Amino acid sequence: MNQEILHILKKYLPEEIIRTEKEFLIPYGQDWTRYHQPDPTAILFPRNVEEVQEIIRLANEYQFVVVPSGGRTGLSAGAVATNKEVVVSLDRMNRILEYDALDQSLRVEAGVITQNVHDFAKEKHLVFPVNFASEGSSRIGGNIATNAGGIKVVRYGMFRDWVLGLKVVTGKGEILDLNQGLIKNATGYDLRHLFIGSEGTLGMVVEATLKLTHPPKDKQVMIFGIPDMLRVVSVMQAFREKIDLLAFEFFSDNTLDYVMEHTQVPTPLPKRYPFYALMEFESNNGENTDKVFQLYQDLFQKGWINDDVFSDDEITMKKLWGYRENISASIAASIPYKNDLSVRISRISDFLKDIEKIVFEYYPDFKVLWYGHIADGNLHLNIIKPDEMEIHTFEQACKKVNDIICPIVRQYQGSISAEHGVGLLKKPYLIYSKSDLEIEYLKGIKKVFDPNGVMNRGKLLDI
Ligand code: 2HG
Ligand code: ZN
């Protein structure tokens, strides 16, 4: 079968966009998850929309499956190719196409690295305000496909909120230009939003128009030591009532161990505490700073906060952010099993209490790391694989606990994937966040855009 496909690819596509060597097949067949064996047929590097269209047309005619590939920084196996699929990488479609100062918008090819968008915006004295740790390698198309979130969601929302327009090649090989950069557009179904978060199952995003904005002024960053996890939530709520936060993140002390070891940094505070919160806010000519310090005194006296470090200079703030942003990279070698759960902010305290109980009861032998975007109700619960344990035995053990955690997520009407996507890894748990009826509608939509099932088959949905 894959010889036949290769033959077709070589017959109809320019030779220079086809790679079949092992050094391409392995890295382009996997993402940042490590639970699947990459086994693609070929990796294609189209240079323009017409070539993408031709590939999808061939996929329909000769019945092979296409896996769209961006930076492959995903954590849910949405971009893995384990089943002889043809990976279509947008690495070569990485041009910034058009900047419009009046619209404050930027049109880019979908293979642009996220960091390049940040850098471009900065040159224009603006920002693209969606930030996450993998932005140096992730690509815009992948960010759109998963509706990425990150560390500034509490202020700026998800990726979806910054997409003004999309050009896509559908699973049928047709081109759609969606929303054309408009801010206001009340003309019925907004197909742009269907493609955002669709994980490459409806078609391929080939171009995006992104919204930029003015940067926040006079940022200040603090890290607090906090005695227990539920206090992290109360501290967040107390600050949120007083000021408009730019970020409020948390991590546990055992998570800090990994970052210190991996990045060779000292402790952020003179002493160690069970939990830490990192808060970013704008000074607002000192008004917010005063409010923060006043509240800090109160919370310190109450014993909710133990200690803090504060900074308003760029270099130190970057160092402080390193404690949070480097977590994922610091623990990667331990092949953690990742949970990416969310509930409404108003329910996060009760949810954490319930999850904590389960984790202590069912994971007594595993190291559990707690961190995440607590101000968005988003918890990244990472279970570390013991060195001596075989990876699939470990995965099975984690899946058993998932069967207990996921019903609780459902009980709280939460999400089994807040920002990492569903892919292969979370697919069995989708039923805990969406009803059967809703999933049937999803499948119906998939059939409209991709009737032959050539787009990222088996990811997100079983269809
Ligand atoms: C983060 O918030 C990323 O750092 C990765 O979403 C989360 O490593 C994870 O589980
Ligand atoms: Zn995250």
Coordinates of C-alpha atoms and ligand atoms in Angstrom, one line a residue:
M1 CA 0.0 0.0 0.0
N2 CA 2.6 2.6 0.9
Q3 CA 4.6 1.7 -2.3
E4 CA 1.5 2.5 -4.3
I5 CA 1.0 5.8 -2.5
L6 CA 4.6 6.7 -3.0
H7 CA 4.3 6.0 -6.6
I8 CA 1.3 8.3 -6.9
L9 CA 3.0 11.0 -5.0
K10 CA 6.1 10.8 -7.2
K11 CA 4.1 10.7 -10.3
Y12 CA 2.0 13.9 -9.6
L13 CA 4.1 16.0 -7.2
P14 CA 7.4 17.8 -7.7
E15 CA 10.2 15.5 -6.5
E16 CA 11.8 18.2 -4.4
I17 CA 8.8 18.4 -2.0
I18 CA 8.8 14.6 -1.2
R19 CA 11.0 13.1 1.6
T20 CA 11.1 9.5 2.6
E21 CA 14.3 9.2 4.5
K22 CA 14.2 7.9 8.0
E23 CA 15.6 11.2 9.4
F24 CA 12.4 12.9 8.1
L25 CA 9.9 10.1 8.7
I26 CA 10.7 9.8 12.5
P27 CA 10.7 13.4 13.6
Y28 CA 7.8 14.4 11.3
G29 CA 5.8 11.4 12.3
Q30 CA 5.6 12.4 16.0
D31 CA 4.8 15.4 18.3
W32 CA 5.9 16.1 21.8
T33 CA 4.0 13.1 23.2
R34 CA 6.0 9.9 23.4
Y35 CA 3.4 7.2 23.4
H36 CA 3.1 6.4 19.7
Q37 CA 5.5 4.9 17.2
P38 CA 5.9 7.1 14.1
D39 CA 5.3 5.3 10.9
P40 CA 4.4 7.7 8.0
T41 CA 4.7 6.9 4.3
A42 CA 6.3 10.2 3.3
I43 CA 6.7 13.7 4.4
L44 CA 5.6 16.4 1.9
F45 CA 6.8 20.0 2.1
P46 CA 4.4 22.0 -0.2
R47 CA 5.5 25.5 -1.1
N48 CA 2.2 27.1 -1.8
V49 CA -1.6 26.7 -1.5
E50 CA -1.8 25.1 -5.0
E51 CA 0.5 22.3 -3.9
V52 CA -1.5 21.7 -0.7
Q53 CA -4.6 21.6 -2.8
E54 CA -3.1 19.1 -5.2
I55 CA -2.0 16.8 -2.3
I56 CA -5.5 16.8 -0.8
R57 CA -7.0 16.2 -4.2
L58 CA -4.7 13.2 -4.6
A59 CA -5.6 11.9 -1.1
N60 CA -9.2 11.9 -2.1
E61 CA -8.6 10.2 -5.5
Y62 CA -6.2 7.6 -4.3
Q63 CA -7.5 7.2 -0.7
F64 CA -4.6 8.0 1.5
V65 CA -4.7 9.9 4.8
V66 CA -3.1 13.3 5.3
V67 CA -1.6 14.4 8.6
P68 CA -1.1 18.2 8.7
S69 CA 2.1 19.1 10.5
G70 CA 3.2 22.4 12.0
G71 CA 5.8 22.6 14.7
R72 CA 4.6 19.3 16.3
T73 CA 4.8 20.7 19.8
G74 CA 1.4 19.2 20.5
L75 CA 0.8 17.2 23.7
S76 CA -2.2 15.1 22.7
A77 CA -0.8 13.3 19.7
G78 CA -2.8 15.3 17.2
A79 CA 0.0 15.5 14.7
V80 CA 1.4 12.0 14.9
A81 CA 1.5 9.6 11.9
T82 CA 1.4 6.0 13.1
N83 CA -0.4 4.4 10.3
K84 CA 1.3 5.0 7.0
E85 CA -0.2 8.4 6.6
V86 CA 1.3 11.2 4.4
V87 CA 2.5 14.0 6.6
V88 CA 2.1 17.5 5.0
S89 CA 4.4 19.9 6.7
L90 CA 4.0 23.6 6.3
D91 CA 7.6 24.3 7.2
R92 CA 8.2 25.9 3.8
M93 CA 5.1 28.0 3.9
N94 CA 6.5 30.3 6.5
R95 CA 6.2 33.8 5.0
I96 CA 4.7 36.9 6.6
L97 CA 2.5 38.1 3.8
E98 CA 1.1 41.5 4.8
Y99 CA 0.9 43.9 7.6
D100 CA -1.8 46.5 7.8
A101 CA -1.1 49.3 10.3
L102 CA -4.6 50.7 10.2
D103 CA -6.3 47.3 10.7
Q104 CA -3.5 46.3 13.1
S105 CA -3.5 42.9 11.4
L106 CA -0.9 40.5 10.1
R107 CA -1.5 38.0 7.3
V108 CA 0.8 35.0 7.5
E109 CA 1.3 31.6 5.9
A110 CA 0.3 28.9 8.4
G111 CA 3.8 27.6 8.7
V112 CA 5.2 30.8 10.3
I113 CA 6.8 30.1 13.7
T114 CA 4.7 31.7 16.4
Q115 CA 7.8 33.5 17.8
N116 CA 8.2 35.2 14.4
V117 CA 4.8 36.8 14.8
H118 CA 5.7 38.0 18.2
D119 CA 8.9 39.5 16.9
F120 CA 7.2 41.1 13.9
A121 CA 4.6 42.7 16.2
K122 CA 7.3 44.0 18.5
E123 CA 9.0 45.8 15.6
K124 CA 5.7 47.6 15.0
H125 CA 5.4 48.5 18.7
L126 CA 2.5 46.1 19.0
V127 CA 2.0 42.6 20.5
F128 CA 0.4 39.4 19.4
P129 CA -0.8 38.6 23.0
V130 CA -1.1 34.8 22.9
N131 CA 2.0 33.4 24.7
F132 CA 3.1 29.9 25.5
A133 CA 6.3 28.1 26.3
S134 CA 6.6 26.3 23.0
E135 CA 6.2 29.5 20.8
G136 CA 9.8 29.3 19.7
S137 CA 9.0 26.1 17.7
S138 CA 5.2 25.9 17.3
R139 CA 3.7 27.2 14.1
I140 CA 0.6 29.3 13.5
G141 CA -1.4 26.6 11.7
G142 CA -0.9 24.2 14.6
N143 CA -1.9 26.9 17.1
I144 CA -5.1 27.5 15.2
A145 CA -5.8 23.8 14.8
T146 CA -5.7 23.3 18.6
N147 CA -7.0 26.8 19.6
A148 CA -3.9 27.2 21.7
G149 CA -4.1 29.0 25.1
G150 CA -1.1 29.6 27.2
I151 CA -0.1 32.0 30.0
K152 CA -2.0 35.2 29.2
V153 CA -5.5 33.8 28.6
V154 CA -6.8 35.4 31.8
R155 CA -6.3 38.8 30.1
Y156 CA -6.4 38.1 26.3
G157 CA -8.4 34.9 25.8
M158 CA -7.5 32.0 23.6
F159 CA -6.0 31.9 20.1
R160 CA -9.5 32.0 18.6
D161 CA -9.9 35.5 19.9
W162 CA -7.0 36.8 17.7
V163 CA -7.9 35.2 14.4
L164 CA -9.5 37.7 12.0
G165 CA -9.4 35.5 8.9
L166 CA -8.4 32.1 7.6
K167 CA -7.7 30.6 4.2
V168 CA -8.2 26.8 4.3
V169 CA -8.1 23.9 1.9
T170 CA -11.0 21.7 2.9
G171 CA -10.8 17.9 3.1
K172 CA -12.5 18.0 -0.4
G173 CA -9.6 20.0 -1.7
E174 CA -11.6 23.3 -2.0
I175 CA -10.3 26.7 -1.0
L176 CA -12.3 28.8 1.5
D177 CA -11.5 32.4 2.5
L178 CA -13.1 32.8 5.8
N179 CA -14.0 36.2 7.4
Q180 CA -11.5 38.1 5.4
G181 CA -10.0 40.0 8.3
L182 CA -13.3 41.6 9.4
I183 CA -14.0 42.6 12.9
K184 CA -17.7 42.8 12.4
N185 CA -19.4 40.2 10.2
A186 CA -22.9 39.1 11.0
T187 CA -23.5 36.9 7.9
G188 CA -24.5 33.6 9.4
Y189 CA -22.4 30.6 10.4
D190 CA -18.8 31.6 11.0
L191 CA -16.9 28.7 9.5
R192 CA -13.6 30.3 10.6
H193 CA -14.4 29.2 14.2
L194 CA -15.1 25.6 13.1
F195 CA -11.6 25.3 11.7
I196 CA -10.1 26.8 14.8
G197 CA -9.7 23.8 17.2
S198 CA -10.5 21.3 14.5
E199 CA -7.1 19.5 14.8
G200 CA -6.6 19.2 11.1
T201 CA -9.7 16.9 10.7
L202 CA -11.7 19.2 8.4
G203 CA -8.9 20.5 6.2
M204 CA -5.7 22.4 6.3
V205 CA -5.3 26.0 7.4
V206 CA -2.9 27.5 4.9
E207 CA -3.1 31.2 5.8
A208 CA -4.3 33.3 8.7
T209 CA -4.9 37.0 9.4
L210 CA -4.1 37.7 13.0
K211 CA -5.1 40.7 15.2
L212 CA -2.4 42.6 17.0
T213 CA -2.8 45.0 19.9
H214 CA -1.0 47.6 22.0
P215 CA 1.4 46.1 24.5
P216 CA 0.6 46.3 28.2
K217 CA 2.4 49.1 30.0
D218 CA 4.8 48.9 33.0
K219 CA 4.5 45.2 33.7
Q220 CA 5.4 43.9 37.1
V221 CA 5.9 40.3 38.1
M222 CA 5.8 38.6 41.5
I223 CA 6.3 35.1 42.7
F224 CA 4.8 34.2 46.0
G225 CA 5.4 31.2 48.3
I226 CA 2.0 29.7 49.3
P227 CA 1.4 27.0 52.0
D228 CA -1.2 24.9 50.2
M229 CA -2.9 24.5 46.9
L230 CA -6.3 25.7 47.9
R231 CA -4.7 28.9 49.2
V232 CA -3.4 29.5 45.7
V233 CA -6.9 29.9 44.5
S234 CA -7.9 32.2 47.3
V235 CA -4.8 34.3 46.7
M236 CA -5.7 34.5 43.0
Q237 CA -9.3 35.5 43.8
A238 CA -8.2 38.2 46.3
F239 CA -5.9 39.8 43.7
R240 CA -8.4 39.4 40.9
E241 CA -10.9 41.4 42.8
K242 CA -8.5 44.3 43.2
I243 CA -6.7 44.4 39.8
D244 CA -7.0 43.3 36.2
L245 CA -4.3 40.6 36.0
L246 CA -2.1 39.9 33.0
A247 CA -1.3 36.4 34.3
F248 CA -1.7 34.2 37.4
E249 CA 0.1 30.9 37.2
F250 CA 1.0 28.3 39.8
F251 CA 3.4 25.3 40.4
S252 CA 4.2 22.9 43.2
D253 CA 7.5 22.6 44.9
N254 CA 8.3 19.3 43.4
T255 CA 7.8 20.8 40.0
L256 CA 10.3 23.6 40.9
D257 CA 12.9 20.8 41.6
Y258 CA 12.8 19.8 37.9
V259 CA 13.1 23.4 36.6
M260 CA 16.0 24.1 39.0
E261 CA 17.8 21.0 37.9
H262 CA 17.1 21.4 34.2
T263 CA 17.9 25.1 33.9
Q264 CA 20.4 25.3 36.6
V265 CA 18.8 28.2 38.5
P266 CA 18.6 28.9 42.2
T267 CA 15.3 28.9 44.2
P268 CA 13.2 31.9 43.4
L269 CA 12.7 32.7 47.1
P270 CA 15.2 32.2 49.9
K271 CA 13.1 29.4 51.4
R272 CA 11.1 26.5 49.8
Y273 CA 7.3 26.5 50.0
P274 CA 4.7 23.8 49.0
F275 CA 3.4 26.0 46.2
Y276 CA 4.3 29.1 44.2
A277 CA 2.2 31.5 42.3
L278 CA 3.5 33.8 39.6
M279 CA 1.5 37.0 39.1
E280 CA 1.9 39.6 36.3
F281 CA 0.0 42.9 36.3
E282 CA 0.4 46.5 35.0
S283 CA 1.5 49.1 37.4
N284 CA -1.0 51.6 36.2
N285 CA 1.2 54.6 37.3
G286 CA 1.7 52.9 40.7
E287 CA -1.9 52.6 41.5
N288 CA -2.0 48.8 41.0
T289 CA 1.4 48.4 42.6
D290 CA 0.1 50.1 45.8
K291 CA -3.1 48.0 45.8
V292 CA -1.0 44.8 45.3
F293 CA 1.4 45.7 48.2
Q294 CA -1.4 46.6 50.5
L295 CA -3.2 43.3 49.8
Y296 CA 0.1 41.4 50.0
Q297 CA 0.5 42.7 53.6
D298 CA -3.0 41.5 54.5
L299 CA -2.5 38.1 53.0
F300 CA 0.9 37.7 54.5
Q301 CA -0.6 38.4 58.0
K302 CA -3.3 35.9 57.4
G303 CA -0.7 33.3 56.5
W304 CA -2.0 32.9 52.9
I305 CA 1.3 34.0 51.4
N306 CA 4.7 33.2 53.0
D307 CA 7.2 35.2 51.0
D308 CA 7.6 37.0 47.7
V309 CA 10.0 38.3 45.1
F310 CA 9.0 41.3 42.9
S311 CA 10.4 42.7 39.7
D312 CA 9.7 45.4 37.2
D313 CA 12.8 45.1 35.1
E314 CA 12.7 43.2 31.9
I315 CA 15.6 40.9 32.6
T316 CA 14.6 39.8 36.0
M317 CA 10.9 39.4 35.0
K318 CA 12.1 37.1 32.2
K319 CA 14.1 35.1 34.8
L320 CA 11.0 34.8 37.0
W321 CA 8.9 33.7 34.1
G322 CA 11.5 31.0 33.4
Y323 CA 10.4 29.2 36.6
R324 CA 7.0 28.7 35.0
E325 CA 7.7 28.6 31.3
N326 CA 10.5 26.0 31.6
I327 CA 8.4 23.4 33.4
S328 CA 7.3 21.4 30.4
A329 CA 10.8 21.2 28.9
S330 CA 12.3 20.4 32.3
I331 CA 10.1 17.4 32.9
A332 CA 10.0 16.1 29.3
A333 CA 12.8 13.6 29.8
S334 CA 10.7 11.8 32.5
I335 CA 7.9 11.1 29.9
P336 CA 5.1 12.5 32.1
Y337 CA 1.5 11.5 31.5
K338 CA -0.3 14.7 31.0
N339 CA -3.7 15.9 32.1
D340 CA -5.0 19.2 30.9
L341 CA -8.2 19.8 32.8
S342 CA -10.4 22.8 33.2
V343 CA -13.5 23.9 35.1
R344 CA -15.2 27.2 35.5
I345 CA -13.1 29.5 37.8
S346 CA -15.9 29.6 40.3
R347 CA -15.6 25.8 40.8
I348 CA -11.8 25.4 40.7
S349 CA -11.4 25.2 44.5
D350 CA -13.9 22.3 44.9
F351 CA -12.5 20.6 41.9
L352 CA -9.0 20.7 43.2
K353 CA -10.1 19.3 46.5
D354 CA -11.7 16.3 44.7
I355 CA -8.8 15.7 42.3
E356 CA -6.3 16.0 45.1
K357 CA -8.1 13.2 47.1
I358 CA -8.1 10.9 44.1
V359 CA -4.4 11.6 43.2
F360 CA -3.3 10.7 46.8
E361 CA -5.5 7.6 46.8
Y362 CA -4.7 6.2 43.4
Y363 CA -1.2 7.4 42.6
P364 CA 0.5 6.6 45.9
D365 CA 3.6 5.4 44.1
F366 CA 3.9 8.0 41.4
K367 CA 5.3 11.5 41.6
V368 CA 2.6 13.9 40.8
L369 CA 3.4 17.5 39.6
W370 CA 0.8 20.2 39.9
Y371 CA 0.9 23.4 37.8
G372 CA -1.1 25.4 35.5
H373 CA -3.2 28.4 34.6
I374 CA -5.2 28.6 37.7
A375 CA -6.8 31.9 36.8
D376 CA -8.4 30.2 33.8
G377 CA -9.5 27.2 35.8
N378 CA -6.9 25.1 34.0
L379 CA -4.9 22.5 35.8
H380 CA -1.9 20.6 34.2
L381 CA -1.6 17.5 36.3
N382 CA 1.6 15.6 35.3
I383 CA 2.3 12.1 36.5
I384 CA 6.0 11.2 36.3
K385 CA 7.0 7.8 35.0
P386 CA 9.1 5.9 37.4
D387 CA 12.5 5.2 35.7
E388 CA 12.2 1.5 36.0
M389 CA 8.7 1.2 34.7
E390 CA 8.0 0.3 31.1
I391 CA 6.2 3.1 29.2
H392 CA 3.1 1.1 28.3
T393 CA 2.6 -0.3 31.8
F394 CA 2.9 3.3 33.0
E395 CA 0.4 4.5 30.5
Q396 CA -2.1 1.8 31.4
A397 CA -1.8 2.7 35.1
C398 CA -2.5 6.4 34.3
K399 CA -5.4 5.5 32.1
K400 CA -7.0 3.6 35.0
V401 CA -6.9 6.7 37.1
N402 CA -8.2 8.7 34.2
D403 CA -11.3 6.5 34.4
I404 CA -11.8 8.0 37.9
I405 CA -10.8 11.6 37.2
C406 CA -12.8 12.0 34.0
P407 CA -16.2 11.4 35.5
I408 CA -15.4 14.1 38.1
V409 CA -14.5 16.4 35.3
R410 CA -17.9 15.6 33.8
Q411 CA -19.6 16.2 37.2
Y412 CA -18.1 19.7 37.2
Q413 CA -19.1 20.2 33.6
G414 CA -15.4 20.7 32.9
S415 CA -13.1 19.9 30.0
I416 CA -10.8 17.0 29.5
S417 CA -8.6 19.1 27.3
A418 CA -8.4 22.8 28.2
E419 CA -5.8 23.8 25.7
H420 CA -3.8 20.9 24.3
G421 CA -6.4 19.4 22.1
V422 CA -7.8 15.8 21.9
G423 CA -5.7 14.1 19.2
L424 CA -5.3 10.4 19.9
L425 CA -4.4 10.7 23.5
K426 CA -7.6 12.3 24.8
K427 CA -10.0 10.8 22.3
P428 CA -11.3 8.1 24.7
Y429 CA -12.2 10.8 27.2
L430 CA -14.1 13.2 24.8
I431 CA -17.3 11.6 26.0
Y432 CA -16.7 13.2 29.4
S433 CA -16.8 16.7 28.0
K434 CA -19.3 16.3 25.1
S435 CA -22.6 14.5 25.0
D436 CA -23.2 11.6 22.5
L437 CA -25.5 13.9 20.6
E438 CA -22.9 16.7 20.4
I439 CA -20.3 14.2 19.1
E440 CA -22.8 13.0 16.4
Y441 CA -23.1 16.6 15.3
L442 CA -19.3 16.9 15.2
K443 CA -19.1 13.8 13.0
G444 CA -21.7 15.3 10.7
I445 CA -19.6 18.4 10.3
K446 CA -16.6 16.3 9.6
K447 CA -18.5 14.6 6.8
V448 CA -19.4 17.9 5.2
F449 CA -15.8 19.1 4.9
D450 CA -14.1 15.8 4.5
P451 CA -16.5 13.2 3.1
N452 CA -13.8 10.7 2.3
G453 CA -12.1 10.9 5.6
V454 CA -8.7 11.9 4.3
M455 CA -7.9 14.6 6.9
N456 CA -6.1 13.4 10.0
R457 CA -8.3 10.3 10.3
G458 CA -8.6 8.8 13.8
K459 CA -7.7 12.0 15.6
L460 CA -10.3 13.7 17.8
L461 CA -13.2 11.5 16.5
D462 CA -13.6 7.9 15.5
I463 CA -14.6 8.4 12.0
Ligands
2HG1 C1 2.2 24.8 29.9 O1 1.2 25.4 30.4 C2 1.9 24.0 28.7 O2 3.3 24.9 30.3 C3 2.4 22.6 28.9 O3 0.5 24.0 28.4 C4 1.7 21.9 30.0 O4 3.4 20.4 30.3 C5 2.2 20.5 30.3 O5 1.5 19.6 30.8
ZN2 ZN -0.6 25.2 29.6

